[in-house]
């Protein structure tokens, strides 16, 4: 058994996953030269190049594809089994990588991580927040958090929040200047804060209901965002109407900083779910996150929102 070869395989997998030496070095906490040396050593042992390198890109060769296809799941399996063994006699430990939407952070991640910091000090939770859907297995994440309707059928899904409404809100100052819409047709005369979908690039049409019918309403305004939390800040500043998840603005509505308009037109979303491949279900670090989230859910009658 070539021990030098085995010890450098995680580096090769990281370069393949990240698509470059510098990104892999940052992920692994190594220098770029050390990453390059490790890859070169594996290539020398195998006798074939693993990556095709240009000044602008790094791509796997046929030999590289074959090696990574074998090594990546094997390394992941070894890591998961080692974590389970550690968890038999001790506390959950290791790096838990989560890919989540921005809105999931205050609603479903922050409360759990806060408790875990005291309860499981040997677990480090890495939170990668973005709005695009990614292959969590291929990108090296342990789990993701998204709306239930966005999760692939082959994933295990665990509810983190109850269903919630999507509401339209504005500041009292904005309503004082422009008035409040009384029907969906009135939205055309208002400054609506748009939301651009990361994957398609389109501006999202607001899903609303009227007279029992679901409608996708096109809006216009002077601001477009890719993060609902930015839309909330703009609404608080008096810029315009924002279309957001109700738990995120619950404290602001209760404090009078924001006012809900057209409440009769609000739709309900299924809630946020943690999802992961079936093989990861028993990893102690993930089990610790799930148990903590479910405990918080049992002891709280309301989904956590923005801090007042």
Coordinates of C-alpha atoms in Angstrom, one line a residue:
X1 CA 0.0 0.0 0.0
X2 CA 1.4 3.4 -1.0
X3 CA 0.9 5.5 2.1
X4 CA 2.1 8.7 0.4
X5 CA -0.4 8.3 -2.4
X6 CA -3.3 7.7 0.0
X7 CA -2.4 10.7 2.2
X8 CA -2.5 13.0 -0.8
X9 CA -5.8 11.8 -2.4
X10 CA -7.9 14.3 -0.4
X11 CA -5.9 17.1 -2.0
X12 CA -6.7 15.8 -5.5
X13 CA -10.3 15.5 -4.6
X14 CA -10.4 19.0 -3.3
X15 CA -8.8 20.4 -6.4
X16 CA -11.4 18.6 -8.5
X17 CA -14.3 19.8 -6.4
X18 CA -13.2 23.4 -6.2
X19 CA -12.0 23.6 -9.8
X20 CA -8.6 25.1 -9.0
X21 CA -5.5 24.9 -6.9
X22 CA -5.9 28.2 -5.1
X23 CA -9.5 27.5 -4.0
X24 CA -8.5 24.0 -2.9
X25 CA -5.6 25.4 -0.9
X26 CA -7.9 27.9 0.8
X27 CA -10.4 25.1 1.7
X28 CA -7.6 22.8 3.0
X29 CA -5.7 25.5 4.9
X30 CA -2.6 24.8 2.8
X31 CA -0.4 26.8 0.5
X32 CA -1.0 26.7 -3.2
X33 CA 2.5 25.3 -3.7
X34 CA 1.8 22.5 -1.2
X35 CA -1.3 21.6 -3.1
X36 CA 0.5 21.5 -6.4
X37 CA 3.2 19.3 -4.9
X38 CA 0.7 16.8 -3.6
X39 CA -1.1 16.6 -6.9
X40 CA 2.2 16.2 -8.7
X41 CA 3.2 13.4 -6.3
X42 CA 0.0 11.5 -7.0
X43 CA 0.5 12.0 -10.8
X44 CA 4.0 10.6 -10.5
X45 CA 2.9 7.5 -8.6
X46 CA 0.1 6.8 -11.1
X47 CA 2.1 7.7 -14.1
X48 CA -0.5 9.9 -15.7
X49 CA -1.6 13.5 -15.5
X50 CA -4.8 14.0 -13.5
X51 CA -5.5 17.6 -14.5
X52 CA -5.3 19.6 -17.7
X53 CA -4.0 23.0 -16.7
X54 CA -4.2 26.3 -18.6
X55 CA -3.7 29.9 -17.4
X56 CA -7.4 30.2 -17.0
X57 CA -8.8 26.8 -16.0
X58 CA -8.1 23.5 -14.4
X59 CA -10.0 20.4 -15.6
X60 CA -9.8 16.7 -15.0
X61 CA -8.2 14.3 -17.5
X62 CA -9.8 11.0 -18.2
X63 CA -7.4 9.4 -15.6
X64 CA -8.3 12.2 -13.2
X65 CA -12.1 11.6 -13.6
X66 CA -11.6 7.9 -13.0
X67 CA -9.6 8.5 -9.9
X68 CA -11.9 11.1 -8.4
X69 CA -14.9 9.0 -9.1
X70 CA -13.4 6.2 -7.0
X71 CA -11.6 8.2 -4.3
X72 CA -14.2 10.8 -3.4
X73 CA -17.0 8.5 -2.2
X74 CA -14.4 6.2 -0.5
X75 CA -12.9 9.2 1.4
X76 CA -16.3 10.5 2.4
X77 CA -17.3 7.0 3.7
X78 CA -14.1 6.7 5.7
X79 CA -14.6 10.2 7.2
X80 CA -18.2 9.4 8.2
X81 CA -17.3 6.1 9.7
X82 CA -14.5 7.7 11.7
X83 CA -16.9 10.3 13.0
X84 CA -19.3 7.6 14.1
X85 CA -16.5 5.7 15.9
X86 CA -15.5 9.0 17.7
X87 CA -19.2 9.5 18.7
X88 CA -19.4 6.1 20.4
X89 CA -17.4 7.1 23.4
X90 CA -17.2 10.8 23.1
X91 CA -19.0 13.9 21.9
X92 CA -19.9 14.7 18.2
X93 CA -16.9 16.3 16.5
X94 CA -15.7 17.6 13.2
X95 CA -16.7 20.1 10.5
X96 CA -20.4 20.3 9.6
X97 CA -20.7 22.0 6.2
X98 CA -24.2 23.4 5.4
X99 CA -25.4 25.0 2.2
X100 CA -28.4 27.2 3.0
X101 CA -30.4 30.1 1.6
X102 CA -29.8 33.5 3.1
X103 CA -33.3 33.6 4.7
X104 CA -32.7 30.2 6.4
X105 CA -29.8 31.7 8.5
X106 CA -31.9 33.8 10.9
X107 CA -35.0 31.5 10.6
X108 CA -33.4 28.0 11.1
X109 CA -29.6 28.1 11.5
X110 CA -28.6 30.8 14.0
X111 CA -30.8 29.4 16.8
X112 CA -29.4 25.9 16.4
X113 CA -25.7 27.0 16.0
X114 CA -26.1 29.2 19.1
X115 CA -27.1 26.2 21.2
X116 CA -24.6 23.8 19.6
X117 CA -21.7 26.1 20.5
X118 CA -22.3 25.4 24.1
X119 CA -23.5 21.8 23.8
X120 CA -21.1 20.5 21.2
X121 CA -17.9 22.6 21.3
X122 CA -16.0 20.0 19.2
X123 CA -18.4 20.6 16.2
X124 CA -17.6 23.5 13.9
X125 CA -20.5 24.5 11.7
X126 CA -19.5 26.1 8.4
X127 CA -22.5 28.0 6.9
X128 CA -22.3 28.7 3.1
X129 CA -25.3 31.0 2.3
X130 CA -26.4 31.5 -1.3
X131 CA -29.6 31.4 -3.3
X132 CA -28.6 29.0 -6.0
X133 CA -29.3 25.2 -5.7
X134 CA -26.1 23.1 -5.7
X135 CA -25.2 19.5 -5.7
X136 CA -24.5 19.2 -2.0
X137 CA -22.8 15.9 -2.3
X138 CA -20.6 16.9 -5.2
X139 CA -19.7 20.2 -3.5
X140 CA -18.7 18.5 -0.3
X141 CA -21.6 19.7 1.9
X142 CA -23.1 17.5 4.7
X143 CA -26.6 19.0 4.3
X144 CA -28.6 21.8 2.8
X145 CA -31.5 23.9 4.0
X146 CA -34.2 25.1 1.5
X147 CA -38.0 25.3 1.1
X148 CA -39.6 21.9 1.0
X149 CA -40.7 22.3 -2.6
X150 CA -37.1 22.8 -3.8
X151 CA -35.7 19.5 -2.4
X152 CA -34.9 16.5 -4.7
X153 CA -37.0 13.4 -4.0
X154 CA -34.0 11.2 -3.3
X155 CA -32.9 13.3 -0.3
X156 CA -33.9 12.7 3.3
X157 CA -35.8 15.9 4.4
X158 CA -36.4 16.9 8.0
X159 CA -38.7 19.8 8.8
X160 CA -37.0 22.8 10.6
X161 CA -39.9 25.3 10.6
X162 CA -43.7 25.2 10.4
X163 CA -45.3 26.5 7.3
X164 CA -45.4 30.3 7.0
X165 CA -46.9 33.0 5.0
X166 CA -45.2 35.3 2.4
X167 CA -46.3 38.8 3.1
X168 CA -46.0 42.3 1.6
X169 CA -44.7 44.9 4.0
X170 CA -43.9 48.6 3.9
X171 CA -42.8 51.2 6.5
X172 CA -45.3 53.6 8.0
X173 CA -43.3 56.4 6.3
X174 CA -43.8 54.9 2.9
X175 CA -47.5 54.3 3.4
X176 CA -47.8 57.9 4.7
X177 CA -46.4 59.1 1.4
X178 CA -47.9 56.7 -1.1
X179 CA -50.8 55.1 0.7
X180 CA -51.5 51.4 1.1
X181 CA -52.6 49.2 -1.8
X182 CA -56.2 47.8 -1.4
X183 CA -56.0 45.3 -4.2
X184 CA -53.5 43.5 -6.5
X185 CA -54.1 46.0 -9.3
X186 CA -52.9 48.8 -7.1
X187 CA -49.4 47.3 -7.0
X188 CA -48.7 48.7 -10.4
X189 CA -48.8 52.2 -8.9
X190 CA -46.3 51.3 -6.1
X191 CA -42.6 51.1 -5.8
X192 CA -42.1 47.3 -5.4
X193 CA -38.7 46.0 -4.4
X194 CA -37.9 43.3 -6.9
X195 CA -36.1 40.0 -6.3
X196 CA -33.9 38.5 -9.0
X197 CA -33.6 34.8 -9.2
X198 CA -29.9 33.7 -9.2
X199 CA -30.3 30.7 -11.4
X200 CA -32.4 32.1 -14.2
X201 CA -31.6 35.8 -13.8
X202 CA -35.3 36.7 -14.1
X203 CA -37.1 39.0 -11.7
X204 CA -39.4 37.0 -9.5
X205 CA -43.1 37.5 -10.0
X206 CA -44.9 37.8 -6.6
X207 CA -47.0 34.7 -5.9
X208 CA -50.3 36.0 -4.5
X209 CA -53.9 34.9 -4.2
X210 CA -57.2 36.7 -5.1
X211 CA -60.7 35.3 -4.9
X212 CA -59.4 31.8 -4.4
X213 CA -57.1 32.0 -7.4
X214 CA -53.3 31.8 -7.3
X215 CA -51.6 34.6 -9.4
X216 CA -48.1 35.5 -10.4
X217 CA -48.0 39.3 -10.3
X218 CA -45.3 41.2 -12.2
X219 CA -44.0 44.2 -10.2
X220 CA -41.8 47.2 -10.9
X221 CA -39.7 49.4 -8.8
X222 CA -36.5 51.3 -8.2
X223 CA -34.6 48.5 -6.5
X224 CA -33.9 44.8 -7.3
X225 CA -32.2 42.5 -4.8
X226 CA -30.9 38.9 -4.7
X227 CA -31.3 38.7 -0.9
X228 CA -34.6 39.0 1.0
X229 CA -32.8 40.5 4.0
X230 CA -31.7 43.4 1.8
X231 CA -35.3 43.9 0.7
X232 CA -36.4 44.1 4.4
X233 CA -33.7 46.8 5.0
X234 CA -35.0 48.7 2.0
X235 CA -38.6 48.4 3.3
X236 CA -37.5 49.6 6.7
X237 CA -35.8 52.6 5.1
X238 CA -39.1 53.6 3.4
X239 CA -38.0 52.7 -0.2
X240 CA -41.0 50.6 -1.1
X241 CA -43.0 47.4 -0.7
X242 CA -41.1 44.2 0.1
X243 CA -42.3 40.6 -0.5
X244 CA -40.8 38.5 2.2
X245 CA -41.3 35.5 4.5
X246 CA -43.4 36.6 7.5
X247 CA -41.2 35.1 10.3
X248 CA -38.4 37.4 9.1
X249 CA -40.5 40.6 9.7
X250 CA -42.7 39.4 12.6
X251 CA -40.7 41.4 15.1
X252 CA -40.7 44.5 12.9
X253 CA -44.5 44.3 12.4
X254 CA -45.1 43.8 16.1
X255 CA -42.9 46.8 16.9
X256 CA -44.6 49.0 14.3
X257 CA -41.5 49.4 12.1
X258 CA -43.3 47.7 9.2
X259 CA -46.9 47.3 8.2
X260 CA -48.4 44.3 6.4
X261 CA -50.5 45.3 3.3
X262 CA -52.9 43.1 1.3
X263 CA -52.9 40.3 4.0
X264 CA -55.8 38.6 2.3
X265 CA -53.6 37.9 -0.7
X266 CA -50.7 36.2 1.2
X267 CA -49.8 32.7 0.2
X268 CA -48.4 30.0 2.5
X269 CA -45.1 28.2 1.9
X270 CA -44.4 24.7 3.2
X271 CA -41.6 25.7 5.5
X272 CA -37.8 25.2 5.6
X273 CA -36.3 21.7 5.6
X274 CA -32.9 20.2 6.3
X275 CA -32.0 17.7 3.6
X276 CA -29.1 15.3 3.1
X277 CA -28.3 12.0 1.3
X278 CA -29.4 8.9 3.2
X279 CA -25.9 7.7 3.8
X280 CA -25.2 10.8 6.0
X281 CA -28.1 10.3 8.3
X282 CA -26.1 8.7 11.2
X283 CA -23.1 11.0 11.2
X284 CA -22.9 12.2 14.8
X285 CA -22.3 15.9 13.9
X286 CA -25.4 15.9 11.6
X287 CA -27.4 14.0 14.2
X288 CA -26.4 16.7 16.8
X289 CA -27.7 19.5 14.5
X290 CA -31.0 17.6 13.9
X291 CA -31.6 16.8 17.5
X292 CA -30.9 20.4 18.5
X293 CA -33.1 21.8 15.8
X294 CA -36.0 19.5 16.8
X295 CA -35.6 20.4 20.5
X296 CA -35.8 24.1 19.7
X297 CA -38.8 23.4 17.5
X298 CA -40.6 21.6 20.4
X299 CA -39.8 24.4 22.9
X300 CA -40.7 27.3 20.7
X301 CA -44.2 28.0 19.5
X302 CA -43.0 30.4 16.9
X303 CA -40.3 30.3 14.2
X304 CA -37.3 32.6 15.1
X305 CA -37.4 35.9 13.2
X306 CA -35.3 39.0 13.0
X307 CA -34.0 40.3 16.2
X308 CA -36.1 43.2 17.5

